[in-house]
Structure formats: C-alpha cells, structure tokens
Coordinates of C-alpha atoms in Angstrom, one line a residue:
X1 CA -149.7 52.8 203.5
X2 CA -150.6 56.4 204.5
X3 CA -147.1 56.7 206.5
X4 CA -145.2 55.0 203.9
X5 CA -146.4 57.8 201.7
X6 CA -146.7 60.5 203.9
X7 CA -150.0 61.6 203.4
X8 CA -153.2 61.7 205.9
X9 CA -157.0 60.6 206.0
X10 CA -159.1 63.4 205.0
X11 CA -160.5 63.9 208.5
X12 CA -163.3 66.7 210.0
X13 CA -160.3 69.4 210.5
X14 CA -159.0 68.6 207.0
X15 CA -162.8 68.7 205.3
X16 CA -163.5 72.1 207.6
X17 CA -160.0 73.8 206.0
X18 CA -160.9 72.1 202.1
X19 CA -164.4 73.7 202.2
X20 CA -162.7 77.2 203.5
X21 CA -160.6 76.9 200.8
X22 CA -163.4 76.5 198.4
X23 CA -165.1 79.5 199.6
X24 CA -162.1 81.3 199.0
X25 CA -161.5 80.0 195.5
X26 CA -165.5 80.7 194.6
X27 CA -164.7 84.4 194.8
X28 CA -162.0 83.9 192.2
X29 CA -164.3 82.3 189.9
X30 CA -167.4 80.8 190.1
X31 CA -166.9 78.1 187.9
X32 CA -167.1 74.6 189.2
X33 CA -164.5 73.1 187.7
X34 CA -162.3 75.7 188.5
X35 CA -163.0 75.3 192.7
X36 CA -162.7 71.4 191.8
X37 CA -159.5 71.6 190.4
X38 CA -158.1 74.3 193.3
X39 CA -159.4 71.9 195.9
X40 CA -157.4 68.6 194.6
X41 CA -154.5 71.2 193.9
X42 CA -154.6 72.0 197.8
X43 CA -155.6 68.6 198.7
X44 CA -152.5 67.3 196.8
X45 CA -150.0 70.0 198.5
X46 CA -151.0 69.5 201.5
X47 CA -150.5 65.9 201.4
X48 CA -154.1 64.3 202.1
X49 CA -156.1 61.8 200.5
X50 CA -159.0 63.3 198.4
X51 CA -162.6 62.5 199.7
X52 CA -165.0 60.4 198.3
X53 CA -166.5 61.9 194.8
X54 CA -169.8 62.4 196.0
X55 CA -168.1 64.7 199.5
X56 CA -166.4 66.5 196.8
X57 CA -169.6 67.3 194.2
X58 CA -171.6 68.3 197.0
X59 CA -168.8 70.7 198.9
X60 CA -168.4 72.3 195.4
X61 CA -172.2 72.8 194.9
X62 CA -172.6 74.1 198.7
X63 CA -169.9 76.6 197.7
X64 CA -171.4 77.9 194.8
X65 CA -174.4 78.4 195.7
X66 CA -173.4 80.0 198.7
X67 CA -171.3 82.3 197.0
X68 CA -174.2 83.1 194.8
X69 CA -176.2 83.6 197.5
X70 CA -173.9 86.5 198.9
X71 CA -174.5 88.2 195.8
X72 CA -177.8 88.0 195.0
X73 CA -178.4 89.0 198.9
X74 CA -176.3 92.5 198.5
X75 CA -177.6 93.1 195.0
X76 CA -180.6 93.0 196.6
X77 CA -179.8 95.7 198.8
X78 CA -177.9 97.8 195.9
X79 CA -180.6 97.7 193.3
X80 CA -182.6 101.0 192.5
X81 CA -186.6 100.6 191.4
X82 CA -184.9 102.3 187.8
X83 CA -182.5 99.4 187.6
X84 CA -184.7 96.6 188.8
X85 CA -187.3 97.3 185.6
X86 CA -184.8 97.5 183.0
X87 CA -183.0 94.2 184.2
X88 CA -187.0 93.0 184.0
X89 CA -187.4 94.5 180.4
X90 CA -184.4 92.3 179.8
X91 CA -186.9 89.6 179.7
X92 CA -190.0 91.0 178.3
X93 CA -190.9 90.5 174.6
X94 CA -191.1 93.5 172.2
X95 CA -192.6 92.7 168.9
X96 CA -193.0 89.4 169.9
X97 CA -188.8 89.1 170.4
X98 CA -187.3 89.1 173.6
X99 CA -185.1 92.4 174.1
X100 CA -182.2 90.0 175.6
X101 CA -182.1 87.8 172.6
X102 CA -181.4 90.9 170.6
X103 CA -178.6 91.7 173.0
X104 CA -177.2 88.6 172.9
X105 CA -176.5 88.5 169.0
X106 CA -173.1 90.0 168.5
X107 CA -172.1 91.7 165.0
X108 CA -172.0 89.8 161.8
X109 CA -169.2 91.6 160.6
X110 CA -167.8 95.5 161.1
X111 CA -170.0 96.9 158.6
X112 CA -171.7 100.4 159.2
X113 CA -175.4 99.3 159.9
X114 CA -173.9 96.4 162.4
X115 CA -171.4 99.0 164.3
X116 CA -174.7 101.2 164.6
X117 CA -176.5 98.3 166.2
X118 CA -173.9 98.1 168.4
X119 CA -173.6 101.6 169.7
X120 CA -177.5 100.9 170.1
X121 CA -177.0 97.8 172.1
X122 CA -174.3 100.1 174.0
X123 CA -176.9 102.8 174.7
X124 CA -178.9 100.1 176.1
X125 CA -176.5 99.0 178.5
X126 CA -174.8 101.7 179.5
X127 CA -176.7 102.5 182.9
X128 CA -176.7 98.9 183.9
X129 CA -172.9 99.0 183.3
X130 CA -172.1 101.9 185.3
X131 CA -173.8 100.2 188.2
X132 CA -172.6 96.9 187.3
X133 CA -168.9 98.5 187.8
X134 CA -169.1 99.9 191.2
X135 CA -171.4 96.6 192.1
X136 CA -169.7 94.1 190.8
X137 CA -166.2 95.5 192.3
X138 CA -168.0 96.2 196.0
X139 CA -169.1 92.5 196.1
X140 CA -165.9 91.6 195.4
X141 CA -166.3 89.6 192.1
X142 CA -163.8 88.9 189.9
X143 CA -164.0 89.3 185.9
X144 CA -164.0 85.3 185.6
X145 CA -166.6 85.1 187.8
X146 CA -168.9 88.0 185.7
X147 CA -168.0 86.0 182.6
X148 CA -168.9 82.7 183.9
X149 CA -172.4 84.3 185.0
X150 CA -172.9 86.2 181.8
X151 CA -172.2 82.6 180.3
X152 CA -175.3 81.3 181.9
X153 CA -177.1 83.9 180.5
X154 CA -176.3 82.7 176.7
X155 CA -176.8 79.0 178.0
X156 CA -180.3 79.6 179.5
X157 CA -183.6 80.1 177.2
X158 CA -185.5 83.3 178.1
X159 CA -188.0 80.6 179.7
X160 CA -185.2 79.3 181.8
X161 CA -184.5 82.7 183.2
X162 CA -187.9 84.2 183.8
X163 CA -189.2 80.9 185.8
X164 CA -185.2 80.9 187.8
X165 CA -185.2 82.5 191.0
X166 CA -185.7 86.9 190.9
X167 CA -182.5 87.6 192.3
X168 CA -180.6 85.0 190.9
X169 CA -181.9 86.0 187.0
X170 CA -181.1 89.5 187.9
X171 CA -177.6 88.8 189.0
X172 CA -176.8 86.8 185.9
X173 CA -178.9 89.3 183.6
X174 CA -176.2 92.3 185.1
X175 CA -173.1 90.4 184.9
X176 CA -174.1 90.1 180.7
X177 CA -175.1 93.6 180.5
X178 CA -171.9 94.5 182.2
X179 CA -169.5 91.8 180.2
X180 CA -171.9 92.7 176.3
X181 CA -171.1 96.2 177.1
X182 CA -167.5 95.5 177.5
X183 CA -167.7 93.4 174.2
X184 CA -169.2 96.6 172.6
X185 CA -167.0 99.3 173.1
X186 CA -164.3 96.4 171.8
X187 CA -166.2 96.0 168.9
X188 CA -166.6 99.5 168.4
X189 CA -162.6 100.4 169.3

C-alpha cells in the first residue's frame, strides 16, 4: 500500500530527522500546537506515514521542554542579583494584592487616571524590558514564542507560579514584563 502511494514507514532515521525538525520549529514558537502542526506539515511533504499519537505527544512535549530548558539555563547565567528580586517582587503581595496581578490588568478605557496607571505600570517594567530585549534576542527567541510565555503568565494563579520551578517562573515572569511593556507604550501611543 505504501508503494502504491509512495510514501514510507516512519522508521528510526525518519523519527531522528522529525524530532530535529521539532527542535528547530520550538525556536519559532513555543506553542505546541504550532510544532504539532509543522511536524505533520513535514511529515506530509516528505511523504511518510505519521507516527503513532502517543510518539507524536511525547516528541512534542520532549521538545518543549527542552527548549525551555535552554532558556531557563542561559537566563540563569544572564540574570543580575538587581533583576532576580524584582522578577521575585513580581510575586510578593503588597497590601495584601499581588504586584503581578496589578500588572496584569490592562486599562479600562483611555481616560487620564488609567493612561497614568499605565505610565506607572511602564515605570515598573522598564528595567526588566531593557534586559528582556537584549536577552530575549541573544537566546534567540522569537516574539511568538515571548507571547506564548507571557500567555502562561495570565493563565497561571500567582500560586501556580510561586510553587513552579525558579527559573522556569522567572523566564515566564520576563517574557510578560517584556510583552505588558510593549502593550504599554501602545496603549500610551
């Protein structure tokens, strides 16, 4: 059936050349469903039967968290003691409200007290920007990939991101200050 068609068995060559493809695709974006849908993109060009479900979940997870794992590894190396506590003041609580969920809430409308809230806000992230910039380009990550991450920062409680991993709550925590601050100065413009 294979010949008839001309495709091939996704053998061990073909699953070492799909999960170097995923890699690749990971630094594009970090979104799941975006390496999933490059993968059966590339697996249907090039002809070969898709693996089972399962291979294909688990190559995709392997991939992400790898790729994650790159990151949080030279963000590591990159942070400055001045940078690492206000990423951590991120998720303390002030007044009994967590600073980040005061971040997160973007402008009701364009109203003079809300665009001064927002030039606060700005204030706020402007260091963690500036380093975000240089960072986030160095590592090599793309502006999908630092939405996707700021995403995670909306979806996840305060409690989700305090007991997560160090490294991996910081690298979320600077890919939304950089992407809020971004928002900002649009807001503001």
């Amino acid at each position: 059936m294979l010949k008839l068609f001309t495709y091939r068995s996704c053998g061990a060559g073909a699953k070492k050349e799909l999960e170097e493809k995923a890699r690749r695709m990971a630094m594009l974006s970090a979104q799941p469903v975006f390496i999933l849908r490059e993968v059966l993109q590339y697996l249907s060009n090039q002809r070969i039967v898709a693996p089972g479900y399962t291979y294909l979940q688990d190559m995709v997870g392997r991939t992400v968290s790898t790729e994650r794992l790159r990151l949080t590894r030279l963000l590591d190396r990159a942070l400055t003691p001045e940078l690492e506590r206000q990423l951590q003041t991120l998720l303390e609580a002030d007044e009994g409200i967590y600073r980040i969920s005061l971040l997160k809430h973007e402008p009701k409308d364009f109203s003079y007290g809300e665009l001064r809230q927002e030039r606060e806000r700005g204030t706020f992230f402007q260091p963690l920007f500036a380093f975000g910039q240089t960072f986030l380009a160095a590592a090599g990550l793309s502006n999908e990939s630092v939405k996707y991450y700021a995403s995670l920062v909306q979806f996840y409680t305060v409690y989700k991101l305090q007991r997560m991993a160090v490294p991996t709550a910081r690298l979320y925590l600077l890919c939304f200050a950089t992407h809020r601050f971004r928002q900002i100065n649009d807001n503001l413009i």
